[in-house]
Coordinates of C-alpha atoms in Angstrom, one line a residue:
M1 CA -18.5 -41.1 -21.6
S2 CA -22.0 -39.7 -21.8
R3 CA -22.7 -36.1 -23.0
L4 CA -24.1 -35.4 -19.5
T5 CA -21.0 -36.7 -17.7
G6 CA -18.8 -34.7 -20.0
L7 CA -20.8 -31.6 -19.4
A8 CA -20.6 -32.2 -15.6
L9 CA -16.8 -32.5 -15.8
L10 CA -16.5 -29.4 -17.8
L11 CA -18.6 -27.4 -15.3
S12 CA -16.7 -28.8 -12.3
A13 CA -13.4 -27.9 -14.0
G14 CA -14.6 -24.4 -14.7
I15 CA -15.8 -23.9 -11.1
A16 CA -12.4 -25.2 -9.8
Q17 CA -10.5 -22.8 -12.1
A18 CA -12.7 -19.8 -11.2
A19 CA -12.2 -20.6 -7.5
A20 CA -8.4 -20.8 -7.7
P21 CA -7.2 -18.4 -5.0
D22 CA -4.6 -16.7 -7.3
A23 CA -7.3 -16.0 -9.9
M24 CA -9.7 -14.8 -7.2
L25 CA -7.1 -12.3 -5.9
V26 CA -6.6 -10.9 -9.4
R27 CA -10.4 -10.4 -9.6
M28 CA -10.5 -8.7 -6.2
S29 CA -7.7 -6.4 -7.3
E30 CA -9.6 -5.4 -10.5
A31 CA -12.8 -4.9 -8.6
A32 CA -11.2 -2.7 -5.9
R33 CA -10.1 -0.4 -8.8
D34 CA -13.0 -0.7 -11.4
V35 CA -16.2 -1.0 -9.3
N36 CA -18.2 2.0 -7.9
Y37 CA -18.8 1.6 -4.2
E38 CA -19.3 3.7 -1.1
G39 CA -19.8 2.9 2.6
V40 CA -18.4 3.1 6.1
V41 CA -15.1 1.4 7.1
I42 CA -13.8 0.6 10.5
Y43 CA -10.0 0.6 10.7
Q44 CA -8.4 -1.1 13.8
A45 CA -4.8 -1.3 14.7
Q46 CA -3.5 -2.1 18.2
N47 CA -5.5 0.2 20.5
R48 CA -6.4 2.6 17.7
L49 CA -9.9 2.5 16.2
E50 CA -11.1 4.9 13.4
T51 CA -14.3 5.2 11.4
L52 CA -14.0 6.3 7.8
K53 CA -16.4 7.2 5.0
V54 CA -15.2 5.9 1.6
V55 CA -16.5 6.9 -1.8
H56 CA -14.8 5.1 -4.8
G57 CA -15.5 5.5 -8.5
F58 CA -13.9 4.6 -11.8
R59 CA -14.6 6.6 -15.0
D60 CA -12.9 6.7 -18.4
G61 CA -9.9 4.7 -17.1
V62 CA -9.4 7.0 -14.1
E63 CA -9.7 5.8 -10.5
L64 CA -11.3 8.3 -8.1
E65 CA -11.5 7.9 -4.3
R66 CA -12.4 10.0 -1.3
V67 CA -11.8 8.9 2.3
E68 CA -13.1 11.1 5.1
A69 CA -12.3 10.5 8.8
L70 CA -15.5 10.4 10.9
T71 CA -13.6 10.2 14.2
G72 CA -10.6 12.0 15.5
A73 CA -9.2 15.2 13.9
P74 CA -11.0 16.2 10.7
R75 CA -9.1 15.1 7.6
E76 CA -9.7 13.8 4.1
I77 CA -7.7 11.9 1.4
V78 CA -8.7 12.3 -2.2
K79 CA -7.2 10.1 -5.0
R80 CA -7.5 11.3 -8.6
D81 CA -5.4 11.3 -11.8
G82 CA -2.7 9.1 -10.2
K83 CA -2.2 11.5 -7.3
V84 CA -3.1 11.4 -3.6
I85 CA -4.1 14.6 -1.9
C86 CA -4.3 14.8 1.9
L87 CA -6.5 17.6 3.2
L88 CA -6.5 18.9 6.8
P89 CA -9.5 21.3 6.7
R90 CA -9.1 22.6 10.2
D91 CA -5.9 24.6 9.3
R92 CA -6.4 24.5 5.6
R93 CA -3.2 22.5 5.0
F94 CA -2.7 19.8 2.5
T95 CA 0.0 17.5 1.1
L96 CA 0.4 16.2 -2.4
D97 CA 1.9 12.8 -3.1
R98 CA 1.9 9.9 -5.5
P99 CA 0.1 6.7 -4.3
T100 CA 2.0 3.8 -2.8
P101 CA 0.7 0.2 -3.0
K102 CA -0.9 0.7 0.4
G103 CA -4.7 0.9 0.1
L104 CA -7.8 -1.2 0.1
F105 CA -6.1 -3.6 -2.2
P106 CA -2.9 -3.4 -4.4
T107 CA -2.9 -3.9 -8.2
L108 CA -2.3 -7.6 -9.0
T109 CA -2.0 -9.2 -12.4
P110 CA -1.6 -12.9 -13.3
E111 CA 2.1 -12.2 -14.1
R112 CA 2.7 -10.6 -10.7
M113 CA 0.8 -13.4 -9.0
A114 CA 3.2 -15.9 -10.6
Q115 CA 6.2 -14.0 -9.2
M116 CA 4.6 -13.7 -5.8
A117 CA 4.0 -17.5 -5.6
T118 CA 7.7 -17.8 -4.7
I119 CA 7.3 -15.8 -1.6
Y120 CA 3.6 -16.3 -0.7
Q121 CA 1.1 -19.2 -0.7
F122 CA -2.6 -18.7 -1.3
E123 CA -5.5 -20.6 0.1
N124 CA -9.3 -20.5 0.0
I125 CA -10.7 -20.1 3.5
G126 CA -14.4 -20.4 3.0
S127 CA -17.3 -18.0 3.3
A128 CA -18.5 -15.4 5.7
R129 CA -20.8 -12.3 5.9
V130 CA -19.4 -8.8 6.0
A131 CA -21.6 -5.7 6.0
G132 CA -24.6 -7.9 5.5
R133 CA -23.2 -9.4 2.3
D134 CA -22.0 -12.9 1.4
C135 CA -18.2 -13.0 1.0
R136 CA -15.5 -15.4 -0.1
G137 CA -12.2 -15.5 1.8
I138 CA -8.6 -16.0 0.7
A139 CA -5.6 -16.4 3.0
I140 CA -2.1 -15.2 1.9
A141 CA 0.7 -16.8 4.0
P142 CA 4.3 -15.8 3.6
R143 CA 6.9 -18.5 2.8
D144 CA 9.5 -16.8 5.0
N145 CA 9.8 -14.4 7.9
Y146 CA 10.4 -11.3 5.9
R147 CA 6.7 -10.3 5.6
Y148 CA 3.3 -10.6 7.2
G149 CA 0.3 -12.5 5.9
Y150 CA -3.2 -11.4 4.9
Q151 CA -6.8 -12.6 5.1
I152 CA -9.1 -11.0 2.5
W153 CA -12.9 -11.4 2.4
A154 CA -14.5 -10.2 -0.9
D155 CA -18.1 -9.6 -1.9
A156 CA -19.3 -12.7 -3.7
E157 CA -21.2 -10.7 -6.3
T158 CA -18.9 -7.7 -7.1
H159 CA -15.5 -9.2 -5.8
V160 CA -14.7 -6.0 -4.0
P161 CA -12.7 -6.7 -0.8
L162 CA -14.9 -5.8 2.2
K163 CA -12.6 -7.0 5.0
V164 CA -8.8 -7.1 4.9
S165 CA -6.7 -8.3 7.9
L166 CA -2.9 -8.1 8.3
V167 CA -1.8 -11.3 10.1
A168 CA 1.4 -12.2 12.0
R169 CA 3.0 -15.6 11.5
D170 CA 1.6 -16.7 14.8
G171 CA -2.0 -15.9 13.6
R172 CA -2.5 -12.6 15.5
V173 CA -4.4 -10.0 13.7
L174 CA -2.2 -6.9 13.6
E175 CA -4.4 -4.6 11.6
Q176 CA -7.9 -4.7 10.1
M177 CA -10.1 -2.7 7.7
M178 CA -13.7 -3.8 7.4
F179 CA -16.8 -2.3 5.8
T180 CA -19.8 -2.1 8.2
E181 CA -22.1 -0.9 5.5
V182 CA -21.6 -0.7 1.7
R183 CA -23.5 0.2 -1.5
F184 CA -22.6 -0.4 -5.1
P185 CA -24.2 2.5 -7.1
E186 CA -24.1 2.4 -10.9
E187 CA -22.8 5.9 -11.0
I188 CA -21.2 8.4 -8.6
V189 CA -21.2 12.0 -9.7
D190 CA -17.9 13.9 -10.0
A191 CA -19.1 16.4 -7.4
R192 CA -18.6 13.8 -4.7
F193 CA -14.9 13.9 -5.3
D194 CA -14.4 17.5 -6.5
E195 CA -16.1 19.4 -3.6
A196 CA -13.4 18.6 -1.2
L197 CA -10.7 20.0 -3.5
A198 CA -12.5 23.2 -4.6
E199 CA -10.8 25.6 -2.1
H200 CA -7.4 24.1 -2.7
E201 CA -7.2 24.0 -6.6
E202 CA -4.8 26.9 -6.9
R203 CA -2.5 25.7 -4.2
I204 CA -2.6 22.1 -5.7
A205 CA -1.6 23.5 -9.1
V206 CA 1.4 25.4 -7.5
A207 CA 2.4 22.3 -5.6
E208 CA 2.2 20.1 -8.7
A209 CA 4.4 22.5 -10.7
R210 CA 7.0 22.7 -7.8
Q211 CA 7.0 18.9 -7.5
E212 CA 7.7 18.5 -11.3
E213 CA 10.6 21.0 -11.0
Q214 CA 12.1 19.1 -8.0
Q215 CA 11.7 15.8 -9.9
A216 CA 13.4 17.3 -13.0
A217 CA 16.2 18.7 -10.9
G218 CA 16.8 15.3 -9.3
D219 CA 18.6 14.4 -6.2
A220 CA 21.5 12.1 -5.5
G221 CA 20.0 8.6 -6.1
W222 CA 21.2 5.9 -3.8
R223 CA 22.0 2.2 -4.3
F224 CA 20.6 -0.7 -2.4
G225 CA 22.7 -3.7 -1.5
S226 CA 21.1 -7.1 -0.8
L227 CA 17.4 -6.8 -0.3
P228 CA 15.0 -9.4 1.2
P229 CA 13.7 -11.8 -1.5
G230 CA 10.9 -10.4 -3.7
F231 CA 11.4 -6.7 -2.9
R232 CA 12.0 -4.2 -5.7
V233 CA 11.9 -0.5 -6.2
T234 CA 8.6 0.7 -7.7
M235 CA 8.5 4.4 -7.1
R236 CA 10.9 7.4 -6.5
S237 CA 9.7 10.9 -5.8
L238 CA 10.9 14.2 -4.2
R239 CA 9.0 16.4 -1.8
Q240 CA 9.6 19.6 0.1
T241 CA 10.2 19.5 3.9
A242 CA 7.5 20.9 6.1
D243 CA 9.4 24.2 6.4
G244 CA 10.1 24.4 2.7
R245 CA 13.9 24.7 3.2
G246 CA 14.9 21.3 2.0
V247 CA 13.9 18.2 -0.1
V248 CA 13.1 14.7 1.0
E249 CA 13.6 11.8 -1.4
H250 CA 11.1 9.0 -1.1
V251 CA 11.6 5.5 -2.5
V252 CA 9.0 2.7 -2.3
L253 CA 9.9 -0.9 -2.4
T254 CA 7.3 -3.7 -2.6
D255 CA 7.0 -7.4 -3.0
G256 CA 3.6 -7.0 -4.6
L257 CA 1.7 -6.8 -1.3
T258 CA 4.0 -5.4 1.4
A259 CA 5.2 -1.8 0.8
I260 CA 8.2 -0.3 2.4
S261 CA 9.0 3.5 2.3
V262 CA 12.6 4.8 2.4
F263 CA 13.1 8.5 3.1
S264 CA 16.4 10.4 2.9
A265 CA 17.2 14.0 3.6
Q266 CA 20.3 16.1 4.1
Q267 CA 20.9 16.9 7.7
R268 CA 21.0 20.6 8.8
E269 CA 22.4 22.3 11.7
T270 CA 19.8 21.9 14.4
S271 CA 19.6 21.2 18.1
V272 CA 16.8 18.7 17.5
P273 CA 18.1 15.1 17.5
V274 CA 17.2 12.9 14.5
F275 CA 15.5 9.5 14.8
E276 CA 18.1 6.7 15.0
G277 CA 17.6 3.0 15.8
Q278 CA 14.4 1.0 15.8
S279 CA 10.8 2.0 16.7
R280 CA 7.4 0.2 16.5
M281 CA 3.8 1.1 16.5
G282 CA 1.5 -1.9 16.1
A283 CA 2.4 -3.6 12.8
V284 CA 4.5 -0.7 11.6
H285 CA 8.2 -0.8 12.2
A286 CA 10.7 2.0 11.5
F287 CA 14.5 2.2 11.5
G288 CA 16.5 5.4 11.3
R289 CA 20.3 5.9 10.6
V290 CA 22.7 8.6 9.6
M291 CA 25.1 8.2 6.7
G292 CA 27.5 11.1 6.4
R293 CA 25.2 14.1 6.4
V294 CA 22.1 12.1 5.1
H295 CA 19.4 10.9 7.5
I296 CA 17.8 7.7 6.3
T297 CA 14.4 6.5 7.6
V298 CA 12.8 3.2 6.6
V299 CA 9.2 2.5 7.6
G300 CA 6.6 -0.1 6.7
E301 CA 4.2 -2.8 7.8
A302 CA 6.7 -5.6 7.9
P303 CA 8.7 -7.5 10.6
E304 CA 11.4 -5.6 12.4
E305 CA 14.2 -7.6 10.8
T306 CA 13.0 -6.8 7.3
I307 CA 13.0 -3.0 8.0
R308 CA 16.5 -3.2 9.6
L309 CA 17.9 -5.2 6.6
I310 CA 16.6 -2.7 4.1
S311 CA 18.0 0.2 6.1
E312 CA 21.4 -1.5 6.3
S313 CA 21.3 -2.1 2.5
V314 CA 21.1 1.6 1.6
Q315 CA 24.4 2.8 0.1
L316 CA 25.3 6.4 -0.6
P317 CA 25.6 7.3 -4.4
E318 CA 28.9 7.6 -6.2
A319 CA 27.3 9.3 -9.2
G320 CA 26.0 12.9 -9.4
P321 CA 22.5 14.3 -9.1
G322 CA 19.8 12.4 -10.8
A323 CA 21.5 9.0 -10.5
P324 CA 19.1 6.2 -10.7
V325 CA 18.2 4.0 -7.7
L326 CA 19.9 0.6 -8.2
V327 CA 19.3 -2.7 -6.6
D328 CA 21.8 -5.5 -6.2
T329 CA 21.0 -9.2 -6.1
A330 CA 18.8 -10.3 -3.2
P331 CA 20.0 -12.9 -0.7
A332 CA 19.1 -16.5 -1.1
A333 CA 15.6 -17.4 -0.2
G334 CA 16.9 -19.7 2.5
A335 CA 18.6 -16.9 4.4
T336 CA 15.5 -16.0 6.5
P337 CA 15.6 -14.0 9.7
Q338 CA 14.1 -15.1 13.0
A339 CA 10.3 -14.8 13.4
P340 CA 9.3 -11.3 14.6
D341 CA 8.0 -10.7 18.1

């Protein structure tokens, strides 16, 4: 073998390895977190269309993000220090929460990709132009009927995802986020993120202290029975109800891409009926049920059967306050539900 032939083989092997879809997805995930970018995003779901202004920065290991709605009711979302703060300037209200995997792109690692390979398959789907920039595409297809698929188009230079589509098993696009214009500045000043929070700083500090007290006090944790393959509990938090008279427990389950939220709250004497049964809005399904005096609501961008199965797997705790959320063994991978509508 000549030196030239050997070099050519080395180069081709390196290109093939770099182009592997699982490795590309990890790079996209890192870029979505570590790269500075700003631009305008179009979000489309069913008959709903929104325009958003996005500013994203990463400094000293901290991710900062500000999303402002340019259409509809004025509202902003600011992510900083591992917290998500939702601002509603018109009536000066805000909510404080911890982030779920939902966002431009979830955090993926090679180890997590290896686990996800049992429930998803990954494929290169070529190139396209988004927001005037060359992009490379990856398709993520589920291996069962418990989850939807994705198509992601990432900037060829920075690897930041510029277009993300949620896709049904029959190929229909259920939801889509796409940059129509984007820039990648070397630096984004802190004021771009802080100015939206200035008038709320005192209230945010009070809310954070209250949230820590609630979390320390704990609530009766619940147990999950059989979950769909790949899903696991990744977050548990407590929050006050809108009237401040009660507490809602929030648990997030994810398979690495799909995130499902489970909310529980003690029922109170009221004439207002609680949500029970199934509901759907575009790609989002919800299922509500009452267990004793606890109202359980499961919601997420997943097929109807998945949401129902998770709701039915919730079991009331036998331990006292502060009991951990437990998960039993998931059903066999072959036990798949029928395809969603």
